[in-house]
């Protein structure tokens, strides 16, 4: 049964007038219909006993058991929840009258004016007066406080019955007498609130006794409503007693209204627990995503910091391709995860503030700032890795060129030195004539000229080997070995040359001079031959250039070389003329030449053969081949320059676009107008517009890839680099996503706090006024000035502590700046109400029937299964007064939901 302790005092004139009318009605009905009197007697007796049993007593005869006033006073104490004056325990009539008067005085103190009911009639056992008094008590304590849609008492109770039974067929409640005769209205009330107790569809309107007995028995067994009437009392009366029916029905109202309170309390707890569960899930999701992202960064950075050198350009280009795959395939999803992580963190903090929960502090090392720091380190490693790859490709390309050049020069030199040691060690001058010795001497002088001419090539070979060592060429050992062999052989040749020269000069004094013509030929043929070999070497020399200026320089040098061919041809013709003069003299003087020129091994045939290769003879010389190679390289550099221009044009356009959009989104975030939904729609359309620019970024990436494949390392047409533009594009996407998230959080705050659009405009205007640098956040002094303008006292010593408290709310992480979201959270928190720990404790107290603890059985009965188990798992055992086995402490659990600040 429901306790009526919460009954309010009725003191208004209207209330008194109502009771006067009720009592006058009673006076006119002093001569009750016998059937009605039986119904009232039975109903009122059961109603009184339903309350008296709480004090361990009851009545049998309503007019007899109230005569001494003791049980009447006890009844009033139970239903009113107040103590009456101490009763008199005497047996005399005066004692009884005094007790009854105390009861009647208490009734009158509750705003009830009793008419024609005196203590003497009650003491004398007047049944009608006693029933009238009990009816007055029922009206005051059971019916008066019923209120439904601005109607109260009888009208409120009738309206409640009509609302609850409206959906049921064959039920039409219009009064408290004949509308209840068939019993369907009683069954409809029970079925509406407890459909598990009544099979309404099985009831028949033509069987009222069965219907009434079913309702009365179910109410007594399951709803703790005592049986106040028998079915026959109602069915066998043409018009059941209205007061009896009202009394009976009011018991149903109070029984079901108590269940409604418990349901409301359970709903409040479910709401709070649902919020807490959702927040915990978001915290777990944040921790998991942050851990995975940090772990990916931790694994990736060592790979980017690896500087293991490769041996060839192809191997390094494979690394470059792996890096490009990382940038285009593996990193973009992580950029999205990082952005989503920041959005989830901001949304979670907003929800925690809106539900009056403490701010979320991620595990150590998983703050957004930690992730940003790790990300910054990752991007630094990326930049360093890309620069290292390009540097290595340049180094290896240079090494391969130098190595080829080294081996080419070494092969030429080794070919020239082949057989020179044997020639220098022979002693042919010992058996030669004077002329032959002189010839040998001059031949040796020509060889020395040739040897001196080759000194430069030996020095070039040594210099190239040294450069290969400095650039850490992978096959330096082989190069060093070959270079050392050449240098050692060169030293030996120098020594042997000096020794042979000394031997010939010792013999020269004994020999005649050699034909000057042969000597002249040898002296001029040797440098010319060396020049041709050098020219052939230069024409076959490999070259590598990176821009048009370099290739044009090579072309200019080649043209200069071609301009010297005419003079060289004259020298060749002069040398050949010397040989022709030798033959002419021999023929004219009948001299038989012994063979080759004794002073040189260079023959006219070899000079002509080399000249055909060097000179301008069609299909045989190297000059046209060199011309073609230089022209091909010039075409390549022109193509590269065109590619540079394309990339620069696209890069300048994209860079300007990103800069303009960054400035534009900065203005939009400060100057946004319209409702938050309009702003959100505008921002999402703006985001779609920005994302539609992605094909331009992809076009630029395509140009960048072509530039890297072409090994282009500089671009004079633009100051933008691909890395710079990538970072700018990622910052633009992150900024618009963060701005959208801020507006969504503002909508969350507005809807949760009931903030009007005008209030949001006022908050935005105040915030923007003090945001002097338009950074989107207020520094501590700016925020303090804003609070002063809003009427907060934060200037004196006491105000400093208040300002510190407020900063702890709006800036829990101690960043020193207050965002607009934190500002409106604080302002809405100052002006609106939210669930508190006290409210949750009060709700648990209702479910626990006012006990300071609650049991697992009660939680499972009142809450949904998942939330009941959630509470059971987290509630500590109750150890306070009156503890029982299995008792759980709901107070500490409720305060823990809101953090220690609410304790």
CSV table of N, CA and C in Angstrom, one decimal, residues 44-157:
chain,number,residue,atom,x,y,z
A,44,UNK,N,-15.0,0.8,4.1
A,44,UNK,CA,-14.3,1.7,5.0
A,44,UNK,C,-13.5,0.9,6.0
A,45,UNK,N,-14.1,-0.2,6.5
A,45,UNK,CA,-13.3,-1.1,7.5
A,45,UNK,C,-12.1,-1.6,6.8
A,46,UNK,N,-12.2,-2.1,5.6
A,46,UNK,CA,-11.0,-2.7,4.9
A,46,UNK,C,-10.0,-1.6,4.6
A,47,UNK,N,-10.5,-0.4,4.3
A,47,UNK,CA,-9.5,0.7,4.0
A,47,UNK,C,-8.8,1.1,5.3
A,48,UNK,N,-9.5,1.2,6.4
A,48,UNK,CA,-8.8,1.5,7.7
A,48,UNK,C,-7.8,0.4,8.1
A,49,UNK,N,-8.2,-0.8,7.9
A,49,UNK,CA,-7.3,-1.9,8.3
A,49,UNK,C,-6.0,-1.9,7.4
A,50,UNK,N,-6.2,-1.5,6.1
A,50,UNK,CA,-5.0,-1.5,5.3
A,50,UNK,C,-3.9,-0.5,5.8
A,51,UNK,N,-4.3,0.4,6.6
A,51,UNK,CA,-3.4,1.4,7.2
A,51,UNK,C,-3.0,1.0,8.6
A,52,UNK,N,-4.0,0.5,9.4
A,52,UNK,CA,-3.8,0.1,10.8
A,52,UNK,C,-2.8,-1.1,10.9
A,53,UNK,N,-2.8,-1.9,9.9
A,53,UNK,CA,-1.9,-3.1,10.0
A,53,UNK,C,-0.4,-2.7,10.0
A,54,UNK,N,-0.1,-1.5,9.5
A,54,UNK,CA,1.2,-1.0,9.6
A,54,UNK,C,1.7,-0.8,11.0
A,55,UNK,N,0.7,-0.6,11.9
A,55,UNK,CA,1.1,-0.5,13.3
A,55,UNK,C,0.7,-1.8,14.1
A,56,UNK,N,0.4,-2.8,13.4
A,56,UNK,CA,0.2,-4.1,14.0
A,56,UNK,C,-1.1,-4.3,14.7
A,57,UNK,N,-2.2,-3.6,14.2
A,57,UNK,CA,-3.5,-3.8,14.8
A,57,UNK,C,-4.5,-3.6,13.6
A,58,UNK,N,-5.8,-3.8,14.0
A,58,UNK,CA,-6.9,-3.7,13.0
A,58,UNK,C,-8.2,-3.5,13.8
A,59,UNK,N,-9.4,-3.3,13.1
A,59,UNK,CA,-10.7,-3.2,13.7
A,59,UNK,C,-11.6,-4.2,13.1
A,60,UNK,N,-12.6,-4.6,13.9
A,60,UNK,CA,-13.6,-5.6,13.5
A,60,UNK,C,-14.9,-4.9,13.2
A,61,UNK,N,-15.3,-4.0,14.1
A,61,UNK,CA,-16.5,-3.3,14.0
A,61,UNK,C,-16.2,-1.8,14.0
A,62,UNK,N,-16.6,-1.1,12.9
A,62,UNK,CA,-16.1,0.2,12.7
A,62,UNK,C,-16.7,1.2,13.7
A,63,UNK,N,-18.0,1.0,14.1
A,63,UNK,CA,-18.5,2.0,15.1
A,63,UNK,C,-18.2,1.7,16.5
A,64,UNK,N,-17.8,0.4,16.8
A,64,UNK,CA,-17.4,0.0,18.1
A,64,UNK,C,-15.9,0.3,18.4
A,65,UNK,N,-15.1,-0.1,17.5
A,65,UNK,CA,-13.6,-0.1,17.7
A,65,UNK,C,-13.0,1.4,17.7
A,66,UNK,N,-13.8,2.4,17.3
A,66,UNK,CA,-13.3,3.7,17.3
A,66,UNK,C,-13.9,4.5,18.5
A,67,UNK,N,-14.7,3.9,19.3
A,67,UNK,CA,-15.4,4.6,20.3
A,67,UNK,C,-14.5,5.2,21.4
A,68,UNK,N,-13.4,4.5,21.8
A,68,UNK,CA,-12.5,5.1,22.8
A,68,UNK,C,-11.5,6.1,22.2
A,69,UNK,N,-11.5,6.3,20.9
A,69,UNK,CA,-10.6,7.3,20.2
A,69,UNK,C,-9.2,6.8,20.0
A,70,UNK,N,-8.8,5.7,20.6
A,70,UNK,CA,-7.3,5.3,20.6
A,70,UNK,C,-7.0,4.8,19.1
A,71,UNK,N,-7.7,3.9,18.6
A,71,UNK,CA,-7.4,3.5,17.2
A,71,UNK,C,-7.7,4.5,16.2
A,72,UNK,N,-8.6,5.4,16.5
A,72,UNK,CA,-8.9,6.6,15.6
A,72,UNK,C,-7.6,7.5,15.5
A,73,UNK,N,-7.0,7.8,16.7
A,73,UNK,CA,-5.8,8.6,16.7
A,73,UNK,C,-4.7,7.9,16.0
A,74,UNK,N,-4.6,6.5,16.3
A,74,UNK,CA,-3.5,5.8,15.6
A,74,UNK,C,-3.6,5.8,14.1
A,75,UNK,N,-4.9,5.6,13.6
A,75,UNK,CA,-5.2,5.7,12.2
A,75,UNK,C,-4.7,7.0,11.6
A,76,UNK,N,-5.0,8.1,12.2
A,76,UNK,CA,-4.6,9.4,11.7
A,76,UNK,C,-3.1,9.6,11.7
A,77,UNK,N,-2.4,9.1,12.8
A,77,UNK,CA,-0.9,9.1,12.8
A,77,UNK,C,-0.3,8.4,11.6
A,78,UNK,N,-0.9,7.2,11.3
A,78,UNK,CA,-0.3,6.4,10.2
A,78,UNK,C,-0.5,7.0,8.9
A,79,UNK,N,-1.7,7.5,8.6
A,79,UNK,CA,-2.0,8.1,7.2
A,79,UNK,C,-1.4,9.5,7.1
A,80,UNK,N,-1.3,10.2,8.2
A,80,UNK,CA,-0.7,11.6,8.1
A,80,UNK,C,0.8,11.6,8.3
A,81,UNK,N,1.3,10.6,8.9
A,81,UNK,CA,2.8,10.6,9.2
A,81,UNK,C,3.1,11.6,10.2
A,82,UNK,N,2.3,12.0,11.1
A,82,UNK,CA,2.5,13.0,12.2
A,82,UNK,C,2.1,12.4,13.5
A,83,UNK,N,2.7,13.0,14.6
A,83,UNK,CA,2.4,12.6,15.9
A,83,UNK,C,1.2,13.4,16.5
A,84,UNK,N,0.2,12.8,17.0
A,84,UNK,CA,-0.9,13.5,17.7
A,84,UNK,C,-0.6,13.6,19.1
A,85,UNK,N,-1.4,14.5,19.9
A,85,UNK,CA,-1.2,14.6,21.3
A,85,UNK,C,-1.3,13.2,22.0
A,86,UNK,N,-0.7,13.1,23.1
A,86,UNK,CA,-0.7,11.8,23.8
A,86,UNK,C,-2.1,11.5,24.2
A,87,UNK,N,-2.6,10.3,23.9
A,87,UNK,CA,-4.0,9.9,24.2
A,87,UNK,C,-4.2,9.6,25.7
A,88,UNK,N,-5.4,9.7,26.2
A,88,UNK,CA,-5.7,9.4,27.6
A,88,UNK,C,-6.1,7.9,27.7
A,89,UNK,N,-5.5,7.2,28.7
A,89,UNK,CA,-5.7,5.7,28.7
A,89,UNK,C,-6.9,5.3,29.7
A,90,UNK,N,-7.6,6.3,30.2
A,90,UNK,CA,-8.7,5.9,31.1
A,90,UNK,C,-9.8,5.3,30.4
A,91,UNK,N,-10.7,4.6,31.2
A,91,UNK,CA,-11.8,3.9,30.7
A,91,UNK,C,-13.1,4.7,30.7
A,92,UNK,N,-13.1,5.8,31.4
A,92,UNK,CA,-14.3,6.6,31.6
A,92,UNK,C,-14.7,7.3,30.3
A,93,UNK,N,-16.0,7.7,30.2
A,93,UNK,CA,-16.5,8.3,29.0
A,93,UNK,C,-15.8,9.6,28.7
A,94,UNK,N,-15.4,10.4,29.7
A,94,UNK,CA,-14.7,11.7,29.5
A,94,UNK,C,-13.4,11.4,28.8
A,95,UNK,N,-12.7,10.4,29.2
A,95,UNK,CA,-11.4,10.0,28.5
A,95,UNK,C,-11.6,9.7,27.1
A,96,UNK,N,-12.7,9.0,26.8
A,96,UNK,CA,-12.9,8.6,25.4
A,96,UNK,C,-13.3,9.8,24.6
A,97,UNK,N,-14.2,10.7,25.2
A,97,UNK,CA,-14.5,11.9,24.4
A,97,UNK,C,-13.3,12.8,24.2
A,98,UNK,N,-12.4,12.9,25.2
A,98,UNK,CA,-11.2,13.7,25.0
A,98,UNK,C,-10.3,13.2,23.8
A,99,UNK,N,-10.2,11.8,23.8
A,99,UNK,CA,-9.4,11.2,22.7
A,99,UNK,C,-10.0,11.5,21.3
A,100,UNK,N,-11.4,11.3,21.2
A,100,UNK,CA,-12.0,11.6,19.9
A,100,UNK,C,-11.9,13.0,19.5
A,101,UNK,N,-12.0,13.9,20.5
A,101,UNK,CA,-11.9,15.4,20.2
A,101,UNK,C,-10.5,15.7,19.7
A,102,UNK,N,-9.5,15.0,20.3
A,102,UNK,CA,-8.1,15.2,19.8
A,102,UNK,C,-8.0,14.8,18.3
A,103,UNK,N,-8.7,13.7,18.0
A,103,UNK,CA,-8.7,13.2,16.6
A,103,UNK,C,-9.4,14.2,15.7
A,104,UNK,N,-10.6,14.7,16.1
A,104,UNK,CA,-11.4,15.6,15.3
A,104,UNK,C,-10.6,17.0,15.2
A,105,UNK,N,-10.0,17.4,16.3
A,105,UNK,CA,-9.2,18.6,16.1
A,105,UNK,C,-8.1,18.5,15.1
A,106,UNK,N,-7.4,17.3,15.1
A,106,UNK,CA,-6.4,17.1,14.1
A,106,UNK,C,-6.9,17.2,12.7
A,107,UNK,N,-8.1,16.6,12.5
A,107,UNK,CA,-8.7,16.6,11.2
A,107,UNK,C,-9.0,18.0,10.8
A,108,UNK,N,-9.6,18.8,11.7
A,108,UNK,CA,-9.9,20.2,11.5
A,108,UNK,C,-8.7,21.0,11.1
A,109,UNK,N,-7.5,20.6,11.8
A,109,UNK,CA,-6.3,21.4,11.5
A,109,UNK,C,-5.8,21.2,10.1
A,110,UNK,N,-6.3,20.2,9.4
A,110,UNK,CA,-5.9,19.9,8.0
A,110,UNK,C,-6.8,20.6,7.0
A,111,UNK,N,-7.6,21.6,7.5
A,111,UNK,CA,-8.5,22.3,6.6
A,111,UNK,C,-9.9,21.7,6.4
A,112,UNK,N,-10.2,20.7,7.2
A,112,UNK,CA,-11.5,20.1,7.0
A,112,UNK,C,-12.5,20.6,8.1
A,113,UNK,N,-13.6,21.2,7.7
A,113,UNK,CA,-14.7,21.7,8.6
A,113,UNK,C,-15.7,20.6,8.8
A,114,UNK,N,-15.7,20.1,10.0
A,114,UNK,CA,-16.7,19.0,10.3
A,114,UNK,C,-18.0,19.6,10.7
A,115,UNK,N,-19.1,19.1,10.1
A,115,UNK,CA,-20.4,19.6,10.3
A,115,UNK,C,-21.3,18.4,10.9
A,116,UNK,N,-21.9,18.6,12.0
A,116,UNK,CA,-22.9,17.7,12.6
A,116,UNK,C,-22.2,16.4,13.0
A,117,UNK,N,-20.8,16.4,13.2
A,117,UNK,CA,-20.1,15.3,13.7
A,117,UNK,C,-19.4,15.7,15.0
A,118,UNK,N,-19.9,15.1,16.1
A,118,UNK,CA,-19.3,15.4,17.4
A,118,UNK,C,-18.7,14.2,18.0
A,119,UNK,N,-17.9,14.5,19.1
A,119,UNK,CA,-17.2,13.4,19.7
A,119,UNK,C,-18.2,12.5,20.4
A,120,UNK,N,-19.3,13.0,21.0
A,120,UNK,CA,-20.2,12.2,21.7
A,120,UNK,C,-20.9,11.2,20.8
A,121,UNK,N,-21.2,11.5,19.5
A,121,UNK,CA,-21.9,10.6,18.6
A,121,UNK,C,-20.9,9.4,18.3
A,122,UNK,N,-19.6,9.7,18.2
A,122,UNK,CA,-18.6,8.7,17.9
A,122,UNK,C,-18.5,7.8,19.1
A,123,UNK,N,-18.4,8.4,20.3
A,123,UNK,CA,-18.3,7.6,21.6
A,123,UNK,C,-19.5,6.7,21.8
A,124,UNK,N,-20.7,7.3,21.4
A,124,UNK,CA,-21.9,6.5,21.5
A,124,UNK,C,-22.1,5.4,20.5
A,125,UNK,N,-21.2,5.3,19.5
A,125,UNK,CA,-21.3,4.3,18.5
A,125,UNK,C,-22.3,4.6,17.4
A,126,UNK,N,-22.5,5.8,17.1
A,126,UNK,CA,-23.4,6.2,16.0
A,126,UNK,C,-22.8,5.8,14.7
A,127,UNK,N,-23.4,4.7,14.1
A,127,UNK,CA,-22.8,4.2,12.9
A,127,UNK,C,-22.7,5.2,11.7
A,128,UNK,N,-23.8,5.9,11.5
A,128,UNK,CA,-23.8,6.9,10.3
A,128,UNK,C,-22.8,8.0,10.6
A,129,UNK,N,-22.7,8.5,11.8
A,129,UNK,CA,-21.7,9.6,12.1
A,129,UNK,C,-20.3,9.0,11.9
A,130,UNK,N,-20.1,7.8,12.4
A,130,UNK,CA,-18.8,7.2,12.3
A,130,UNK,C,-18.4,7.0,10.8
A,131,UNK,N,-19.4,6.5,10.0
A,131,UNK,CA,-19.1,6.3,8.6
A,131,UNK,C,-18.8,7.7,7.9
A,132,UNK,N,-19.6,8.7,8.3
A,132,UNK,CA,-19.4,10.0,7.8
A,132,UNK,C,-18.0,10.6,8.1
A,133,UNK,N,-17.5,10.3,9.4
A,133,UNK,CA,-16.2,10.8,9.8
A,133,UNK,C,-15.1,10.1,8.9
A,134,UNK,N,-15.3,8.7,8.8
A,134,UNK,CA,-14.2,8.0,8.0
A,134,UNK,C,-14.2,8.4,6.6
A,135,UNK,N,-15.4,8.7,6.0
A,135,UNK,CA,-15.5,9.2,4.6
A,135,UNK,C,-14.7,10.6,4.5
A,136,UNK,N,-14.9,11.4,5.5
A,136,UNK,CA,-14.2,12.7,5.5
A,136,UNK,C,-12.7,12.5,5.5
A,137,UNK,N,-12.2,11.5,6.3
A,137,UNK,CA,-10.8,11.2,6.4
A,137,UNK,C,-10.3,10.7,5.1
A,138,UNK,N,-11.1,9.8,4.4
A,138,UNK,CA,-10.7,9.2,3.1
A,138,UNK,C,-10.6,10.3,2.1
A,139,UNK,N,-11.6,11.2,2.1
A,139,UNK,CA,-11.5,12.3,1.1
A,139,UNK,C,-10.3,13.2,1.3
A,140,UNK,N,-10.0,13.5,2.6
A,140,UNK,CA,-8.8,14.4,2.9
A,140,UNK,C,-7.5,13.7,2.5
A,141,UNK,N,-7.3,12.5,2.9
A,141,UNK,CA,-6.0,11.9,2.9
A,141,UNK,C,-5.8,10.9,1.7
A,142,UNK,N,-6.8,10.5,1.0
A,142,UNK,CA,-6.7,9.5,-0.1
A,142,UNK,C,-7.1,10.1,-1.4
A,143,UNK,N,-8.0,11.1,-1.4
A,143,UNK,CA,-8.5,11.5,-2.7
A,143,UNK,C,-8.2,13.0,-3.0
A,144,UNK,N,-8.1,13.8,-2.0
A,144,UNK,CA,-7.9,15.3,-2.2
A,144,UNK,C,-6.7,15.6,-3.0
A,145,UNK,N,-5.6,14.9,-2.8
A,145,UNK,CA,-4.3,15.2,-3.5
A,145,UNK,C,-4.1,14.6,-4.8
A,146,UNK,N,-5.1,13.9,-5.3
A,146,UNK,CA,-5.1,13.3,-6.6
A,146,UNK,C,-5.2,14.5,-7.6
A,147,UNK,N,-4.3,14.6,-8.6
A,147,UNK,CA,-4.3,15.7,-9.5
A,147,UNK,C,-4.0,15.2,-10.9
A,148,UNK,N,-4.9,15.4,-11.9
A,148,UNK,CA,-4.7,14.9,-13.2
A,148,UNK,C,-5.1,16.0,-14.2
A,149,UNK,N,-4.2,16.5,-14.9
A,149,UNK,CA,-4.5,17.6,-16.0
A,149,UNK,C,-5.3,18.7,-15.4
A,150,UNK,N,-4.8,19.3,-14.3
A,150,UNK,CA,-5.4,20.5,-13.6
A,150,UNK,C,-6.8,20.2,-13.0
A,151,UNK,N,-7.1,19.0,-12.8
A,151,UNK,CA,-8.3,18.6,-12.0
A,151,UNK,C,-7.8,17.8,-10.8
A,152,UNK,N,-8.6,17.9,-9.7
A,152,UNK,CA,-8.1,17.2,-8.5
A,152,UNK,C,-9.3,16.5,-7.8
A,153,UNK,N,-8.9,15.8,-6.8
A,153,UNK,CA,-9.9,15.1,-5.9
A,153,UNK,C,-10.8,14.2,-6.8
A,154,UNK,N,-12.1,14.2,-6.6
A,154,UNK,CA,-13.0,13.3,-7.3
A,154,UNK,C,-12.9,13.4,-8.8
A,155,UNK,N,-12.9,14.7,-9.3
A,155,UNK,CA,-12.8,14.9,-10.7
A,155,UNK,C,-11.5,14.4,-11.3
A,156,UNK,N,-10.4,14.6,-10.5
A,156,UNK,CA,-9.1,14.1,-10.9
A,156,UNK,C,-9.0,12.6,-11.0
A,157,UNK,N,-9.6,11.9,-9.9
A,157,UNK,CA,-9.6,10.5,-9.9
A,157,UNK,C,-10.5,9.9,-11.1
